[in-house]
Coordinates of C-alpha atoms in Angstrom, one line a residue:
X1 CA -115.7 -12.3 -70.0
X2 CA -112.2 -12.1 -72.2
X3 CA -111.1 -15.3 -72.9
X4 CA -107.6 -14.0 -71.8
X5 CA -109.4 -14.1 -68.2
X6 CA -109.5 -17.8 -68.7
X7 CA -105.9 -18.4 -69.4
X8 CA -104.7 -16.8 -66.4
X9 CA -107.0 -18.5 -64.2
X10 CA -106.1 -21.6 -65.4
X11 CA -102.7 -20.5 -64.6
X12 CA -103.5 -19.4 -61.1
X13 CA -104.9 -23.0 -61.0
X14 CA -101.9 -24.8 -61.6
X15 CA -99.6 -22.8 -59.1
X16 CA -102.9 -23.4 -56.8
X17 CA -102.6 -27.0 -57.2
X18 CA -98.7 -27.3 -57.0
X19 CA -98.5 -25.0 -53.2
X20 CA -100.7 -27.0 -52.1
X21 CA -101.2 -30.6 -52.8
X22 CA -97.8 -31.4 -51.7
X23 CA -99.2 -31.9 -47.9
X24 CA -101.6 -34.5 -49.1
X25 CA -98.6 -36.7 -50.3
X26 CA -96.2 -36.3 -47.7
X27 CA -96.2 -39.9 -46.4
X28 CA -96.0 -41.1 -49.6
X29 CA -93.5 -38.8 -50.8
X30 CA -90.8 -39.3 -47.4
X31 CA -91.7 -43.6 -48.0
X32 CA -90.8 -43.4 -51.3
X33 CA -87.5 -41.3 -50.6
X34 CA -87.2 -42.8 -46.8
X35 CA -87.3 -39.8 -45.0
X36 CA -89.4 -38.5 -42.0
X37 CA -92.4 -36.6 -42.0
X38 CA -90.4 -33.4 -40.4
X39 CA -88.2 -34.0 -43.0
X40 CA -90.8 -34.2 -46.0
X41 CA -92.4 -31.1 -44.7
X42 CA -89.1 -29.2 -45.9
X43 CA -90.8 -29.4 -49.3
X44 CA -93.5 -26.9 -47.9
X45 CA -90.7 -25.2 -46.5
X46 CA -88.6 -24.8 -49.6
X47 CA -91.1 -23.7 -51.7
X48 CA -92.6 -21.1 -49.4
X49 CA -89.5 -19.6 -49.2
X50 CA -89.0 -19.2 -52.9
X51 CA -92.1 -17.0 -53.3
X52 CA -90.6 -15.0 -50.6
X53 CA -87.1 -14.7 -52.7
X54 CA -89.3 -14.7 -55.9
X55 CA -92.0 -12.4 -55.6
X56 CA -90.1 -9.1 -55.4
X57 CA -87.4 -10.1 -57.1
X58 CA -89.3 -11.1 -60.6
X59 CA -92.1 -8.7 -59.7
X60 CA -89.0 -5.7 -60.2
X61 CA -87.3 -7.4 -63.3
X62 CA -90.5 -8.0 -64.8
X63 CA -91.0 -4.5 -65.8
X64 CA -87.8 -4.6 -67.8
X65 CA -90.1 -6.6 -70.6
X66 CA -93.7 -6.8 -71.6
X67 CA -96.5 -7.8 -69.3
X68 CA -98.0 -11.0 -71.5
X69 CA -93.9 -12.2 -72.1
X70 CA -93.1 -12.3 -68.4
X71 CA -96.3 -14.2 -68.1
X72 CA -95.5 -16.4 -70.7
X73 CA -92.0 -16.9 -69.1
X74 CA -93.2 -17.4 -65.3
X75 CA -95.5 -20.1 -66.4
X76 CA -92.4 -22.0 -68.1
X77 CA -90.3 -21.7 -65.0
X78 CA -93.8 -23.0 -63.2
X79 CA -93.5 -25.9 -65.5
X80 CA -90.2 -26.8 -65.7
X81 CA -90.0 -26.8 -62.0
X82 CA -93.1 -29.4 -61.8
X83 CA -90.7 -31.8 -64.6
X84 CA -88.2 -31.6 -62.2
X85 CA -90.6 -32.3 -59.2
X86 CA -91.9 -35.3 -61.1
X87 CA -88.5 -37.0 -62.4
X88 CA -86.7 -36.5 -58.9
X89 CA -84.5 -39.0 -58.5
X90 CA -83.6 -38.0 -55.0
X91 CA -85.1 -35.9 -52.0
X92 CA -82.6 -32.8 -52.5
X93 CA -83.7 -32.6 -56.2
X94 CA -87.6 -33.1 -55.9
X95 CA -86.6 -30.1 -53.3
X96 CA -84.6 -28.2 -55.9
X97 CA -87.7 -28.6 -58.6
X98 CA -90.3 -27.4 -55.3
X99 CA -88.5 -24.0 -55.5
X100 CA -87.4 -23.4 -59.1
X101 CA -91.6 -23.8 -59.3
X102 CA -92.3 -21.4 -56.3
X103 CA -90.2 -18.5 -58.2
X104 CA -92.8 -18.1 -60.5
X105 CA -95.6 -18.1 -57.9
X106 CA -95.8 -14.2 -56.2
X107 CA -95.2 -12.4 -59.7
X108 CA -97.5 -14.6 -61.7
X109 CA -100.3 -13.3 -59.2
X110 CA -98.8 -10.0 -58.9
X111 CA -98.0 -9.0 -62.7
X112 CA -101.4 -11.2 -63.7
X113 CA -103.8 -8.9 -61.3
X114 CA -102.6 -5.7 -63.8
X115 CA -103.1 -8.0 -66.8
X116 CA -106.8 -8.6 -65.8
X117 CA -107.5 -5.0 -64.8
X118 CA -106.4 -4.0 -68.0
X119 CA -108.3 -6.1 -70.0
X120 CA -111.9 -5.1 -68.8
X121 CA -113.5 -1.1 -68.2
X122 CA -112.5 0.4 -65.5
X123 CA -115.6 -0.2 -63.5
X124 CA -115.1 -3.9 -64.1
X125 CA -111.4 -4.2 -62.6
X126 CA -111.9 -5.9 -59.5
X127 CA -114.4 -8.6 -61.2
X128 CA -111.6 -9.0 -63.7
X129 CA -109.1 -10.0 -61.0
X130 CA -111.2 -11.9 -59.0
X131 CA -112.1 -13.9 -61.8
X132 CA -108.3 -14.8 -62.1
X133 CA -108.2 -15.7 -58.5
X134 CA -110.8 -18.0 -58.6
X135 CA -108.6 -20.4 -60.4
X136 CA -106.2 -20.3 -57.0
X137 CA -109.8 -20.9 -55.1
X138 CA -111.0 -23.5 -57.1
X139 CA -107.6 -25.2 -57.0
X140 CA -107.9 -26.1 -52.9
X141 CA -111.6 -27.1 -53.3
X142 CA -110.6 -29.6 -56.6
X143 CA -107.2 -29.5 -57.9
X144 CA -105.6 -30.3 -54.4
X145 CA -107.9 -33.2 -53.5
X146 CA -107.8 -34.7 -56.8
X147 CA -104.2 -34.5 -56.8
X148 CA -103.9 -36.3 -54.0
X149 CA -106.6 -38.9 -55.0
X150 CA -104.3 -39.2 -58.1
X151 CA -100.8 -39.7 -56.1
X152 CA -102.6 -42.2 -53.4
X153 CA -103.6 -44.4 -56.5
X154 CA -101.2 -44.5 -59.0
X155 CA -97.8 -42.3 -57.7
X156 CA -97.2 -38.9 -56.4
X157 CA -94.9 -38.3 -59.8
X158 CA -98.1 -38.5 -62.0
X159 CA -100.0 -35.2 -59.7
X160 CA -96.8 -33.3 -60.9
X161 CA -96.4 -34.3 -64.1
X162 CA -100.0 -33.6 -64.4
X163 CA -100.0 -30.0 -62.9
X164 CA -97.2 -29.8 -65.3
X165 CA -99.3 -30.4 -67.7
X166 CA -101.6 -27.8 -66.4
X167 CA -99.0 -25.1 -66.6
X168 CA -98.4 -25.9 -70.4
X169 CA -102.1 -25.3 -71.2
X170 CA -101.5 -22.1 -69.1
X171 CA -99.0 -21.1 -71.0
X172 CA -100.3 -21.5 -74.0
X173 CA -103.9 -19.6 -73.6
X174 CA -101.4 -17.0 -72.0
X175 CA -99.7 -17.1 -75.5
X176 CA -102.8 -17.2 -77.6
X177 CA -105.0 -15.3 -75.6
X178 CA -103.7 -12.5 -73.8
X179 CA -103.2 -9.2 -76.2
X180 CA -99.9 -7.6 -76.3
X181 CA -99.0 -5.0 -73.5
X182 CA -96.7 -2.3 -73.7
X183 CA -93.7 -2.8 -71.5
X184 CA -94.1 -0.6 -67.9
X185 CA -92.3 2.2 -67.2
X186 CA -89.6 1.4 -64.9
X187 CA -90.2 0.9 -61.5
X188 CA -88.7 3.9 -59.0
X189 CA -87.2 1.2 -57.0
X190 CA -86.2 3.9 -53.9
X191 CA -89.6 5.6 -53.9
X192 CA -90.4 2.0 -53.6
X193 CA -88.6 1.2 -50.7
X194 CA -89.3 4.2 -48.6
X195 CA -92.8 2.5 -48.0
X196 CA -91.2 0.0 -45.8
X197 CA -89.9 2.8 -43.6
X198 CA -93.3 3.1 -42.2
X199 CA -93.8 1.0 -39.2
X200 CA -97.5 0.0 -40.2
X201 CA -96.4 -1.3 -43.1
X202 CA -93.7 -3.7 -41.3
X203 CA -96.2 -4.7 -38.4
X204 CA -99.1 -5.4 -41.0
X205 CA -96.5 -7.8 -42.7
X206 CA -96.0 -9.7 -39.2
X207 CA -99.1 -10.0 -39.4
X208 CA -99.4 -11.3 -42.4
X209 CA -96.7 -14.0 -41.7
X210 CA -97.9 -14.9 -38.3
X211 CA -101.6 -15.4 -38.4
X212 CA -101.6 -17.4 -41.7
X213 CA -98.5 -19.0 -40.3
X214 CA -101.2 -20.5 -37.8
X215 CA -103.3 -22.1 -40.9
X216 CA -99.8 -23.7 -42.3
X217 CA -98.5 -25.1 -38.9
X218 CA -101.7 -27.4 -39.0
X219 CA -102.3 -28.0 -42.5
X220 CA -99.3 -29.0 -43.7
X221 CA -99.2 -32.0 -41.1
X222 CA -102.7 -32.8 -42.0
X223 CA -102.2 -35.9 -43.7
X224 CA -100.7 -37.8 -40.5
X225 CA -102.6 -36.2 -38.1
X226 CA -106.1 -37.3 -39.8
X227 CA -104.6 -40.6 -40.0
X228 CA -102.8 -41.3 -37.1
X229 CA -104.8 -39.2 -34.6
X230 CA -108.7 -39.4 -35.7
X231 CA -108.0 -42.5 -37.3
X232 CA -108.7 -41.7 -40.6
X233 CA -108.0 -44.1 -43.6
X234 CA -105.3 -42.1 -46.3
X235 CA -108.2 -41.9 -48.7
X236 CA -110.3 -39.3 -46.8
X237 CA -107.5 -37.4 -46.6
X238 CA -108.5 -36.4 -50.1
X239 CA -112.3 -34.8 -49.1
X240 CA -110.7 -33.7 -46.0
X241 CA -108.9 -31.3 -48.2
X242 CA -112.0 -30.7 -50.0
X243 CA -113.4 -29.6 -47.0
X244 CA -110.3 -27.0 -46.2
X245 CA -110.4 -25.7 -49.6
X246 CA -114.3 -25.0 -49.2
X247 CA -113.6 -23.1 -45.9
X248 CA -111.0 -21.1 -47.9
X249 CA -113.6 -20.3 -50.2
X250 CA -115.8 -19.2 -47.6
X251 CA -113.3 -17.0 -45.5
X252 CA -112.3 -15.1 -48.6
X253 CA -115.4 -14.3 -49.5
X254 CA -116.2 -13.2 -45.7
X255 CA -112.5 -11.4 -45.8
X256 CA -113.4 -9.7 -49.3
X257 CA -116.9 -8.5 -48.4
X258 CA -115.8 -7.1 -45.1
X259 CA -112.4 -5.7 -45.4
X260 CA -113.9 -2.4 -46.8
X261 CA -116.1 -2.2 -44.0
X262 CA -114.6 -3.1 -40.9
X263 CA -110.8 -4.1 -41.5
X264 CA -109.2 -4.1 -38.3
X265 CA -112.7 -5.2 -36.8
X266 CA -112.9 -8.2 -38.7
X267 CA -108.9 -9.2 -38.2
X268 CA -109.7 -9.2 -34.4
X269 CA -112.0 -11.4 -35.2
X270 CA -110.8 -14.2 -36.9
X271 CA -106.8 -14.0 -35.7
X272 CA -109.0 -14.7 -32.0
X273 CA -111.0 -17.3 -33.5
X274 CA -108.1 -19.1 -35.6
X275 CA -106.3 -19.1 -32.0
X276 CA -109.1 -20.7 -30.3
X277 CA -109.8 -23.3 -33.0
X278 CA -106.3 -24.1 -33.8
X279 CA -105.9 -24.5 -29.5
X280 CA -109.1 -26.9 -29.6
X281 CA -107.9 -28.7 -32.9
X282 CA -105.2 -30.5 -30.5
X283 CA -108.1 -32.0 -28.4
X284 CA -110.4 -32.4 -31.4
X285 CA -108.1 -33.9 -33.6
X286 CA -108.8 -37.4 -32.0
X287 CA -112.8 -37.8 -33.0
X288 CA -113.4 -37.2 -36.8
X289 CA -116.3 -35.2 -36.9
X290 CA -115.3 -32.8 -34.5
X291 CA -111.6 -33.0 -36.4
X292 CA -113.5 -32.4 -39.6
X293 CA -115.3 -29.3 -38.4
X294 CA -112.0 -28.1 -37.3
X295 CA -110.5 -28.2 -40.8
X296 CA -112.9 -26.6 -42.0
X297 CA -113.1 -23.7 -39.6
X298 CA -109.3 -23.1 -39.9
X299 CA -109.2 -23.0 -43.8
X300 CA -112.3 -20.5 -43.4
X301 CA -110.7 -18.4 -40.5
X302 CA -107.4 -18.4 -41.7
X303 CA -108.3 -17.4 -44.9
X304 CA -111.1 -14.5 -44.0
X305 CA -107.5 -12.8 -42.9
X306 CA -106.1 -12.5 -46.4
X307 CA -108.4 -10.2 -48.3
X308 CA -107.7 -7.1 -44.9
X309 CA -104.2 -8.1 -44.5
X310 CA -103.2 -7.5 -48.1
X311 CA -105.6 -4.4 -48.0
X312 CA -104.1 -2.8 -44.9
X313 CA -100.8 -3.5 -46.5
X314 CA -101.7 -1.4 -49.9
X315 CA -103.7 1.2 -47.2
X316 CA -100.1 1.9 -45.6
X317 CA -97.6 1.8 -48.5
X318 CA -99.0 5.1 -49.4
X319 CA -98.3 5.9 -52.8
X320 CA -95.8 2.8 -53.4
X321 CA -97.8 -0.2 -53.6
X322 CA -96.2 -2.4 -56.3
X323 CA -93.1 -3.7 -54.3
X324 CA -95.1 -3.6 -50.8
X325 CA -97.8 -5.9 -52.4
X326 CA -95.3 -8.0 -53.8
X327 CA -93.6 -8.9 -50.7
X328 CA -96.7 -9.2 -49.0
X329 CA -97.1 -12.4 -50.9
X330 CA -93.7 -13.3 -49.7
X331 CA -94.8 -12.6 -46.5
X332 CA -97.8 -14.9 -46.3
X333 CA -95.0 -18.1 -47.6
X334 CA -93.0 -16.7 -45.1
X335 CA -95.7 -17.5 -42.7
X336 CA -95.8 -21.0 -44.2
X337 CA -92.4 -22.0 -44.4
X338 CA -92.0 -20.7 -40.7
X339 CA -94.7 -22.6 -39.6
X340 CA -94.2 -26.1 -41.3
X341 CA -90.6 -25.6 -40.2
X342 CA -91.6 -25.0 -36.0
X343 CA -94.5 -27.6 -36.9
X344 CA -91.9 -30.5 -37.7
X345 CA -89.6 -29.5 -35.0
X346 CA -92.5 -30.5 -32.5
X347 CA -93.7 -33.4 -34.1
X348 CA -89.6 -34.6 -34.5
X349 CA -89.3 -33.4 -30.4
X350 CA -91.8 -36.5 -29.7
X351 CA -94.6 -34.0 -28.9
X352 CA -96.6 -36.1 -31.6
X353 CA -98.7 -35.0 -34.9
X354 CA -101.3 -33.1 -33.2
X355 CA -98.6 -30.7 -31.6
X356 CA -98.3 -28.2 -34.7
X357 CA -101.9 -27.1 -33.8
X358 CA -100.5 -25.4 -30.8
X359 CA -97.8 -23.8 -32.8
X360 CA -100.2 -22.4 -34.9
X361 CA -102.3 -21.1 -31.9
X362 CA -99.4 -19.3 -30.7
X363 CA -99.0 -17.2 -34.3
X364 CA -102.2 -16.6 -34.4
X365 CA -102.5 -15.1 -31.2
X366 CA -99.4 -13.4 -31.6
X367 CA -100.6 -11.7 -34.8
X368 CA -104.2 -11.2 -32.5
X369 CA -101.6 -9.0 -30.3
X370 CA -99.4 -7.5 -33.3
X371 CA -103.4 -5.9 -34.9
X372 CA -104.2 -4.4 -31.3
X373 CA -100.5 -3.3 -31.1
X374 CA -101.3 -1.2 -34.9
X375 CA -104.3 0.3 -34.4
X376 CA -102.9 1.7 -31.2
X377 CA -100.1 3.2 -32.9
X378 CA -102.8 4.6 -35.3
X379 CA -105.0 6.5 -32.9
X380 CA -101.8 7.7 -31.4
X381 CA -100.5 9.2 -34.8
X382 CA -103.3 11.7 -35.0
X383 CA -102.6 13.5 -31.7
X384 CA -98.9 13.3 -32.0
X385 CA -99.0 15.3 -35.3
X386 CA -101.7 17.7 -33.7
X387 CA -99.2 18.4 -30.3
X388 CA -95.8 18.6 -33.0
X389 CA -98.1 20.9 -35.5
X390 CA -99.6 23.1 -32.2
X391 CA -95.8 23.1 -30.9
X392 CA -94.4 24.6 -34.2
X393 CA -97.5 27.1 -34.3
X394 CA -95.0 30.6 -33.6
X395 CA -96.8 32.3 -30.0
X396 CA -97.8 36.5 -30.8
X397 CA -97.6 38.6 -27.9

């Protein structure tokens, strides 16, 4: 294995760690800044939404310089948006440094996944990438939890300092490690585009924002809930997210070794299940063991969807994928940011900390209805082109 395979996982793990670990320190963080839960879960919010400004936009001006240089220069912004995260001195700046770190987040996975491929043979490319993403894997089942363990016991400004930290070693095996690449040729930004005129390619992106929407509307309130509803004490909160991240693990191996098989299949079945689960999390959520399956079940069905969803994205944006794929990764923080937003309207309503399970029951089965909605349109396409080719056919006497 290239080194250079190291340095970007270690990368991935350090944006890993930063998405995520925030909804482990919540409470801490709105005490320390004496603001509300609701309000706190803005920071989830706020940095979903600048991978959804980010991605495309840095995934278009990074072919305007080399592959390993953009790298090197998303993993400072990463950085330097973790300082300012750390050193916050109020709520609307630790806010500011959330999304000045999320810019880097869509195109470091974007422009990285070419950087692996490249660095391997060709019949090694998609070990080569995965290899990369295991540092975002490995982040949720260890990163996230010992971040929190780290900001319960000594101050949520040491985790981000210390992913900072982690985004400096990054950037410096990026540096050392990755061999020069010739710049890309520019990017034909309109052939681009015209893959978002198909709608298949616009409904597998609500997709894509509503059923993972459905993991974020629970998870990001998961810290209160666990304590406040199953009684939890704050330190379990820590292998609670252990468990989550090994569910992830689990669903996106299930989502990567079935998406070439059986895509559309395998979405029915685990935008239903999330549904179901995330409807019988609200009664769950009150006994710990059951409440601890749930987690686990969510972080595995929520993320089995990834893997087909990004596939059926690249399936549709025939011939264009490089923009499509990009703001597909923008669409799954677009599903976060919507959901932690609708889950702290509910909880701020009086409805109480379980309540965001049923918002995320509702996007999932709204993006259950969205995949039946596609594949109708797809076996329709077929014998719509067969009546408009027979209609064109000229009639001989």
């Amino acid at each position: 294995m290239p080194l250079a395979l190291l340095a970007l996982a270690v990368g991935a793990f350090g944006v890993g760690t930063t998405e995520f670990v925030v909804m482990g320190l919540l409470p801490d963080i709105a005490a320390d800044y004496g603001v509300s839960i609701p309000t706190a879960g803005l920071l989830v919010t706020g940095y979903a939404l600048g991978v959804v400004v980010g991605a495309p936009l840095l995934t278009v001006l990074g072919n305007k310089v080399s592959r390993k240089h953009m790298l090197m220069l998303l993993m400072g912004l990463f950085v330097a948006g973790n300082v300012f995260s750390a050193l916050a001195p109020s709520f609307g700046m630790m806010l500011t440094g959330r999304v000045i770190a999320s810019l880097a987040h869509g195109s470091f996975f974007g422009i990285g996944s070419v950087v692996a491929a490249g660095l391997v043979a060709p019949d090694k490319k998609a070990g080569a990438i995965a290899t990369m993403f295991t540092g975002l894997t490995v982040a949720n089942i260890v990163g996230v939890p010992l971040g929190t363990f780290i900001g319960q016991a000594v101050g949520w400004r040491t985790t981000f300092a210390v992913v900072a930290a982690l985004g400096v070693v990054g950037l410096l095996g990026i540096a050392r490690l990755v061999p020069a690449m010739p710049r890309p040729e520019g990017t034909h930004l309109r052939r681009e585009l015209k893959a978002f005129r198909n709608p298949q390619v616009l409904l597998a992106m609500a997709m894509t924002v509503l059923g993972f929407g459905g993991v974020f509307a629970a998870i990001t309130y998961i810290a209160p809930m666990m304590t406040e509803a199953a009684g939890y004490s704050e330190g379990a909160v820590t292998w609670l997210l252990v468990l989550f991240g090994v569910g992830m693990f689990l669903g996106n191996l299930l989502g990567g070794r079935y998406a070439d098989r059986a895509l559309m299949p395998l979405l029915y079945a685990t935008l239903g299940g999330l549904a179901v689960v995330l409807a019988l999390f609200t009664v769950v959520a009150h006994h710990k063991i059951l409440a601890a399956i749930a987690i686990l079940l969510v972080g595995a069905l929520g993320f089995a969807t990834v893997p087909p969803l990004q596939k059926r994205v690249l399936d549709q944006a025939h011939g264009a994928p490089t923009l499509a794929s990009a703001v597909n990764i923008g669409a799954f923080n677009l599903g976060n940011a919507l959901a932690a937003w609708l889950g702290g309207l509910v909880i701020a309503a009086g409805f109480g900390y379980t309540a965001p399970n049923w918002v995320g029951a509702v996007l999932a089965a709204a993006a259950l209805g969205l995949a039946f909605w596609s594949a109708a349109l797809e076996r329709r396409a077929p014998a719509a082109e067969a009546a408009d080719a027979e209609a064109r056919t000229p009639v001989h006497a």
